[in-house]
CSV table of C-alpha atoms and ligand atoms in Angstrom, one decimal:
chain,number,residue,atom,x,y,z
A,1,MET,CA,0.0,0.0,0.0
A,2,LEU,CA,1.2,3.4,-1.0
A,3,THR,CA,0.2,6.0,1.7
A,4,ILE,CA,-0.1,9.6,0.6
A,5,LEU,CA,-0.6,12.7,2.7
A,6,PHE,CA,-2.2,15.6,1.0
A,7,LEU,CA,-2.3,19.1,2.5
A,8,GLY,CA,-4.3,21.9,1.0
A,9,ASP,CA,-3.1,25.5,0.9
A,10,VAL,CA,-0.4,26.3,3.5
A,11,VAL,CA,-0.9,29.9,4.7
A,12,GLY,CA,2.0,32.1,5.8
A,13,GLU,CA,4.6,31.5,8.5
A,14,PRO,CA,2.1,29.9,10.9
A,15,GLY,CA,1.1,27.3,8.3
A,16,ARG,CA,4.7,26.6,7.2
A,17,ASN,CA,5.8,26.2,10.8
A,18,ALA,CA,3.0,23.7,11.5
A,19,VAL,CA,4.1,21.6,8.5
A,20,ILE,CA,7.8,21.7,9.5
A,21,ALA,CA,7.0,20.9,13.1
A,22,ARG,CA,4.4,18.2,12.6
A,23,LEU,CA,5.3,16.4,9.4
A,24,PRO,CA,8.0,14.1,10.7
A,25,GLN,CA,5.7,12.8,13.4
A,26,LEU,CA,2.7,12.5,11.1
A,27,LYS,CA,4.8,10.5,8.6
A,28,GLU,CA,5.9,8.0,11.3
A,29,GLN,CA,2.4,7.8,12.9
A,30,HIS,CA,0.6,7.0,9.6
A,31,GLY,CA,3.4,5.3,7.6
A,32,ILE,CA,3.3,8.0,4.9
A,33,ASP,CA,5.3,7.3,1.8
A,34,PHE,CA,4.7,10.6,-0.1
A,35,THR,CA,3.6,14.1,0.9
A,36,ILE,CA,1.9,16.7,-1.4
A,37,VAL,CA,1.5,20.2,-0.1
A,38,ASN,CA,-0.2,23.2,-1.9
A,39,GLY,CA,2.2,26.1,-1.2
A,40,GLU,CA,0.6,28.9,-3.2
A,41,ASN,CA,0.0,31.0,0.0
A,42,ALA,CA,3.1,29.9,2.0
A,43,ALA,CA,4.9,33.3,1.6
A,44,GLY,CA,2.8,35.8,3.7
A,45,GLY,CA,-0.3,34.5,2.1
A,46,ARG,CA,1.0,35.5,-1.4
A,47,GLY,CA,2.9,33.0,-3.4
A,48,ILE,CA,5.9,31.0,-2.5
A,49,THR,CA,9.7,31.7,-2.6
A,50,GLY,CA,12.7,29.5,-3.5
A,51,LYS,CA,13.7,29.6,0.2
A,52,ILE,CA,10.3,28.4,1.4
A,53,THR,CA,10.3,25.7,-1.2
A,54,ILE,CA,13.6,24.4,0.1
A,55,GLU,CA,12.4,24.6,3.7
A,56,LEU,CA,9.3,22.6,2.9
A,57,LEU,CA,11.2,20.0,0.9
A,58,ARG,CA,13.7,19.6,3.7
A,59,ALA,CA,10.9,19.1,6.2
A,60,GLY,CA,9.9,16.0,4.2
A,61,VAL,CA,7.4,17.3,1.6
A,62,SER,CA,7.7,15.4,-1.7
A,63,VAL,CA,6.0,17.7,-4.1
A,64,ILE,CA,4.6,21.3,-3.8
A,65,THR,CA,1.6,22.3,-5.9
A,66,THR,CA,0.4,25.9,-6.4
A,67,GLY,CA,-2.4,27.7,-8.2
A,68,ASP,CA,-3.5,31.3,-9.1
A,69,HIS,CA,-1.1,32.8,-6.5
A,70,VAL,CA,2.0,31.0,-8.1
A,71,TRP,CA,3.6,34.2,-9.5
A,72,ASP,CA,3.1,36.5,-6.5
A,73,GLN,CA,6.8,36.3,-5.5
A,74,LYS,CA,9.3,37.5,-8.0
A,75,ASP,CA,12.0,34.8,-7.5
A,76,VAL,CA,9.6,32.0,-8.2
A,77,VAL,CA,10.0,32.2,-12.0
A,78,ALA,CA,13.7,31.3,-11.9
A,79,PHE,CA,13.0,28.8,-9.1
A,80,LEU,CA,10.2,26.9,-11.0
A,81,ASN,CA,12.7,26.1,-13.8
A,82,PHE,CA,15.3,25.1,-11.3
A,83,GLU,CA,13.2,22.9,-8.9
A,84,PRO,CA,10.9,20.4,-10.7
A,85,ARG,CA,9.2,19.4,-7.4
A,86,LEU,CA,7.6,22.8,-7.3
A,87,LEU,CA,4.6,22.7,-9.8
A,88,ARG,CA,2.5,25.4,-11.4
A,89,PRO,CA,-0.9,24.6,-13.0
A,90,VAL,CA,-0.4,22.3,-16.0
A,91,ASN,CA,-2.9,24.2,-18.1
A,92,TYR,CA,-0.8,27.4,-18.5
A,93,PRO,CA,-0.1,28.1,-22.2
A,94,ALA,CA,3.0,26.6,-23.8
A,95,GLY,CA,6.1,28.7,-22.9
A,96,ALA,CA,5.2,29.4,-19.3
A,97,PRO,CA,8.0,28.9,-16.8
A,98,GLY,CA,8.1,25.6,-14.9
A,99,GLY,CA,6.1,22.5,-15.2
A,100,GLY,CA,2.7,21.2,-14.1
A,101,SER,CA,3.4,17.6,-13.5
A,102,ILE,CA,6.2,15.3,-12.2
A,103,VAL,CA,6.8,11.6,-11.6
A,104,LEU,CA,9.0,10.6,-8.7
A,105,GLU,CA,10.3,7.3,-7.4
A,106,THR,CA,9.0,6.1,-4.0
A,107,ALA,CA,9.8,3.0,-1.9
A,108,LYS,CA,6.7,1.5,-3.5
A,109,GLY,CA,7.2,2.4,-7.1
A,110,LYS,CA,6.6,5.5,-9.2
A,111,LEU,CA,4.0,8.2,-8.2
A,112,GLY,CA,3.0,11.1,-10.4
A,113,VAL,CA,1.5,14.4,-9.4
A,114,ILE,CA,-0.4,16.8,-11.7
A,115,ASN,CA,-1.5,20.3,-10.7
A,116,VAL,CA,-4.4,21.8,-12.7
A,117,GLN,CA,-6.3,25.1,-12.3
A,118,CYS,CA,-10.1,25.4,-12.8
A,119,ARG,CA,-11.7,28.3,-14.7
A,120,THR,CA,-14.9,29.3,-13.1
A,121,PHE,CA,-14.4,32.5,-11.0
A,122,MET,CA,-10.6,32.1,-11.4
A,123,GLN,CA,-8.0,34.5,-12.8
A,124,PRO,CA,-6.2,34.1,-15.1
A,125,ILE,CA,-8.4,31.9,-17.2
A,126,LEU,CA,-6.2,29.1,-18.3
A,127,GLU,CA,-6.6,26.4,-21.0
A,128,ASN,CA,-9.5,23.9,-20.5
A,129,PRO,CA,-8.6,22.0,-17.4
A,130,PHE,CA,-10.5,18.9,-18.5
A,131,HIS,CA,-8.5,18.6,-21.8
A,132,ALA,CA,-5.2,19.6,-20.2
A,133,ALA,CA,-5.6,17.1,-17.3
A,134,GLU,CA,-6.7,14.3,-19.6
A,135,ALA,CA,-3.6,14.9,-21.8
A,136,ALA,CA,-1.3,15.0,-18.8
A,137,VAL,CA,-2.8,11.8,-17.3
A,138,THR,CA,-2.6,9.9,-20.6
A,139,LYS,CA,1.1,10.7,-20.9
A,140,MET,CA,1.8,9.9,-17.3
A,141,ARG,CA,0.0,6.6,-17.4
A,142,GLU,CA,2.7,5.4,-19.8
A,143,GLU,CA,5.0,5.6,-16.8
A,144,THR,CA,2.8,4.9,-13.8
A,145,LYS,CA,-0.9,4.3,-12.8
A,146,ASN,CA,-0.3,5.9,-9.4
A,147,ILE,CA,-1.3,9.5,-10.0
A,148,VAL,CA,-2.6,12.3,-7.7
A,149,VAL,CA,-4.2,15.4,-9.2
A,150,ASP,CA,-4.5,18.7,-7.3
A,151,VAL,CA,-7.5,20.5,-8.8
A,152,HIS,CA,-7.2,24.2,-7.8
A,153,GLY,CA,-10.5,26.0,-8.1
A,154,GLU,CA,-13.2,28.1,-6.6
A,155,THR,CA,-16.4,26.2,-7.4
A,156,THR,CA,-17.3,22.8,-5.9
A,157,SER,CA,-19.1,21.8,-9.2
A,158,GLU,CA,-16.1,22.2,-11.4
A,159,LYS,CA,-13.9,20.3,-9.0
A,160,ILE,CA,-16.5,17.5,-8.7
A,161,ALA,CA,-16.9,17.3,-12.5
A,162,LEU,CA,-13.1,17.0,-12.8
A,163,GLY,CA,-13.1,14.2,-10.2
A,164,ARG,CA,-15.8,12.3,-12.1
A,165,PHE,CA,-14.0,12.9,-15.4
A,166,LEU,CA,-10.8,11.5,-14.1
A,167,ASP,CA,-12.4,8.6,-12.1
A,168,GLY,CA,-10.7,5.4,-13.0
A,169,LYS,CA,-7.7,7.1,-14.6
A,170,VAL,CA,-5.9,8.4,-11.5
A,171,SER,CA,-5.5,7.3,-7.9
A,172,ALA,CA,-6.8,10.6,-6.3
A,173,VAL,CA,-8.3,14.0,-7.2
A,174,ILE,CA,-8.1,16.5,-4.4
A,175,GLY,CA,-9.3,20.1,-4.6
A,176,THR,CA,-7.5,23.1,-3.2
A,177,HIS,CA,-7.9,27.0,-3.3
A,178,THR,CA,-11.0,27.7,-1.1
A,179,HIS,CA,-9.1,27.1,2.2
A,180,VAL,CA,-12.2,25.4,3.6
A,181,ALA,CA,-12.3,21.6,3.8
A,182,THR,CA,-15.3,19.8,2.5
A,183,ALA,CA,-16.8,16.7,4.2
A,184,ASP,CA,-17.2,14.7,1.0
A,185,GLU,CA,-14.2,12.5,1.0
A,186,GLN,CA,-15.0,9.3,-0.9
A,187,ILE,CA,-13.8,6.7,-3.4
A,188,LEU,CA,-15.5,7.2,-6.7
A,189,PRO,CA,-16.8,4.1,-8.6
A,190,GLY,CA,-13.8,3.8,-10.8
A,191,GLY,CA,-11.4,3.7,-7.8
A,192,THR,CA,-10.3,7.3,-7.6
A,193,ALA,CA,-10.2,8.9,-4.1
A,194,PHE,CA,-11.8,12.3,-4.1
A,195,GLN,CA,-12.4,15.3,-1.9
A,196,THR,CA,-13.7,18.7,-3.2
A,197,ASP,CA,-11.3,20.7,-1.1
A,198,ALA,CA,-8.6,19.7,1.4
A,199,GLY,CA,-8.9,22.9,3.4
A,200,MET,CA,-5.9,24.8,4.6
A,201,THR,CA,-3.0,24.5,7.0
A,202,GLY,CA,-2.7,27.8,8.9
A,203,PRO,CA,-4.4,30.3,11.2
A,204,HIS,CA,-8.2,29.7,11.4
A,205,ASN,CA,-9.2,32.7,13.4
A,206,GLY,CA,-9.4,35.1,10.5
A,207,VAL,CA,-11.0,34.8,7.0
A,208,ILE,CA,-9.4,32.0,5.0
A,209,GLY,CA,-6.1,32.6,6.7
A,210,MET,CA,-5.9,36.4,6.6
A,211,ASP,CA,-6.5,38.8,9.4
A,212,LYS,CA,-10.2,39.6,9.6
A,213,THR,CA,-9.8,43.4,10.2
A,214,ALA,CA,-8.7,44.4,6.7
A,215,ILE,CA,-11.0,41.8,5.1
A,216,LEU,CA,-14.0,43.2,6.9
A,217,ARG,CA,-13.1,46.8,6.1
A,218,ARG,CA,-13.1,45.9,2.4
A,219,PHE,CA,-16.5,44.2,2.7
A,220,LEU,CA,-17.9,47.1,4.7
A,221,ASP,CA,-16.7,50.2,2.8
A,222,GLY,CA,-15.2,48.8,-0.4
A,223,GLN,CA,-11.9,50.5,0.2
A,224,PRO,CA,-8.7,48.7,-0.8
A,225,ALA,CA,-6.8,47.3,2.2
A,226,ARG,CA,-3.6,45.3,2.5
A,227,PHE,CA,-4.3,41.8,3.9
A,228,GLU,CA,-2.0,40.3,6.5
A,229,VAL,CA,-1.8,36.7,7.6
A,230,ALA,CA,-3.9,36.0,10.7
A,231,ASN,CA,-2.4,34.3,13.8
A,232,GLY,CA,-4.0,31.9,16.2
A,233,ASP,CA,-6.1,28.8,16.0
A,234,ILE,CA,-3.5,27.1,13.8
A,235,GLN,CA,-5.0,24.0,12.3
A,236,MET,CA,-3.9,21.4,9.9
A,237,ASN,CA,-6.5,20.1,7.4
A,238,THR,CA,-5.0,16.9,5.9
A,239,VAL,CA,-6.2,14.1,3.7
A,240,LEU,CA,-4.7,10.6,4.0
A,241,ILE,CA,-5.0,8.3,1.0
A,242,ASP,CA,-4.1,4.7,0.6
A,243,VAL,CA,-3.4,3.5,-2.9
A,244,ASP,CA,-2.9,-0.1,-4.1
A,245,GLU,CA,0.3,0.5,-6.0
A,246,THR,CA,-0.2,-2.6,-8.1
A,247,THR,CA,-3.4,-1.2,-9.7
A,248,GLY,CA,-3.2,2.5,-9.0
A,249,ARG,CA,-6.7,2.4,-7.3
A,250,ALA,CA,-7.4,4.0,-4.0
A,251,ARG,CA,-8.3,1.8,-1.1
A,252,ALA,CA,-9.1,4.4,1.5
A,253,ILE,CA,-9.4,8.2,2.0
A,254,GLU,CA,-9.5,9.8,5.4
A,255,ARG,CA,-9.8,13.5,6.4
A,256,LEU,CA,-7.7,14.4,9.4
A,257,ARG,CA,-8.1,17.8,11.1
A,258,PHE,CA,-6.2,18.9,14.2
A,259,ARG,CA,-4.8,21.9,16.1
A,260,ALA,CA,-1.1,22.5,15.5
A,261,ASP,CA,-0.4,25.3,18.1
B,16,FE2,FE1,-4.9,29.5,-1.6
B,17,FE2,FE1,-5.7,29.8,-5.1
């Protein structure tokens, strides 16, 4: 059995610190072979840097996915070309820096990760995620059947549709971006583990990881305000997936949520 830990959006320093402090223990406790973390908000809520990428990889993260915030930090462009374990959505047009998929060797065989961004209520609007994901999966299946897809999107419907579309072709489809975990973890009929959104790792006493004061001001009077990362009630929202590495089919999916402060 190939055991995979998936963490949705890691927000700011509190989120990063929770991953770095807790990951070794989690890996041991659950016999985790491979860890995927969405890092698009790891740098002060906005993007990810090369330094943070290295810190997360050193802490034991196997692959870092991203999304619409991927370009927020300037140094990420050079770093995406330098570090293949940091992904940007696969459905960027040809010529964009970095890559949207990777296959790595684990103790239990090869495992591939694909990062795709949805289009509904998302900016920028990228190429069709269904066609892009299908093409990436078809290519990857020549190498391995063990595949996890991070679907980064705002609407539950688009992510569920992608899950149904990829059912039977990949081991797991897990959503990110909303920072709120959904209670719909399941194994789809074709053997694909699915959850609409993994939720976030970071401070839960604000509004999706950011301090509530500036957010509320913007909602109340419509004035632009600079958002800062919240602090307090640090939680980790994680998804644990067991995959039969001989078939690529998921055997179990479990949602684990706990305090990390
Ligand atoms: Fe995010
Ligand atoms: Fe996002």
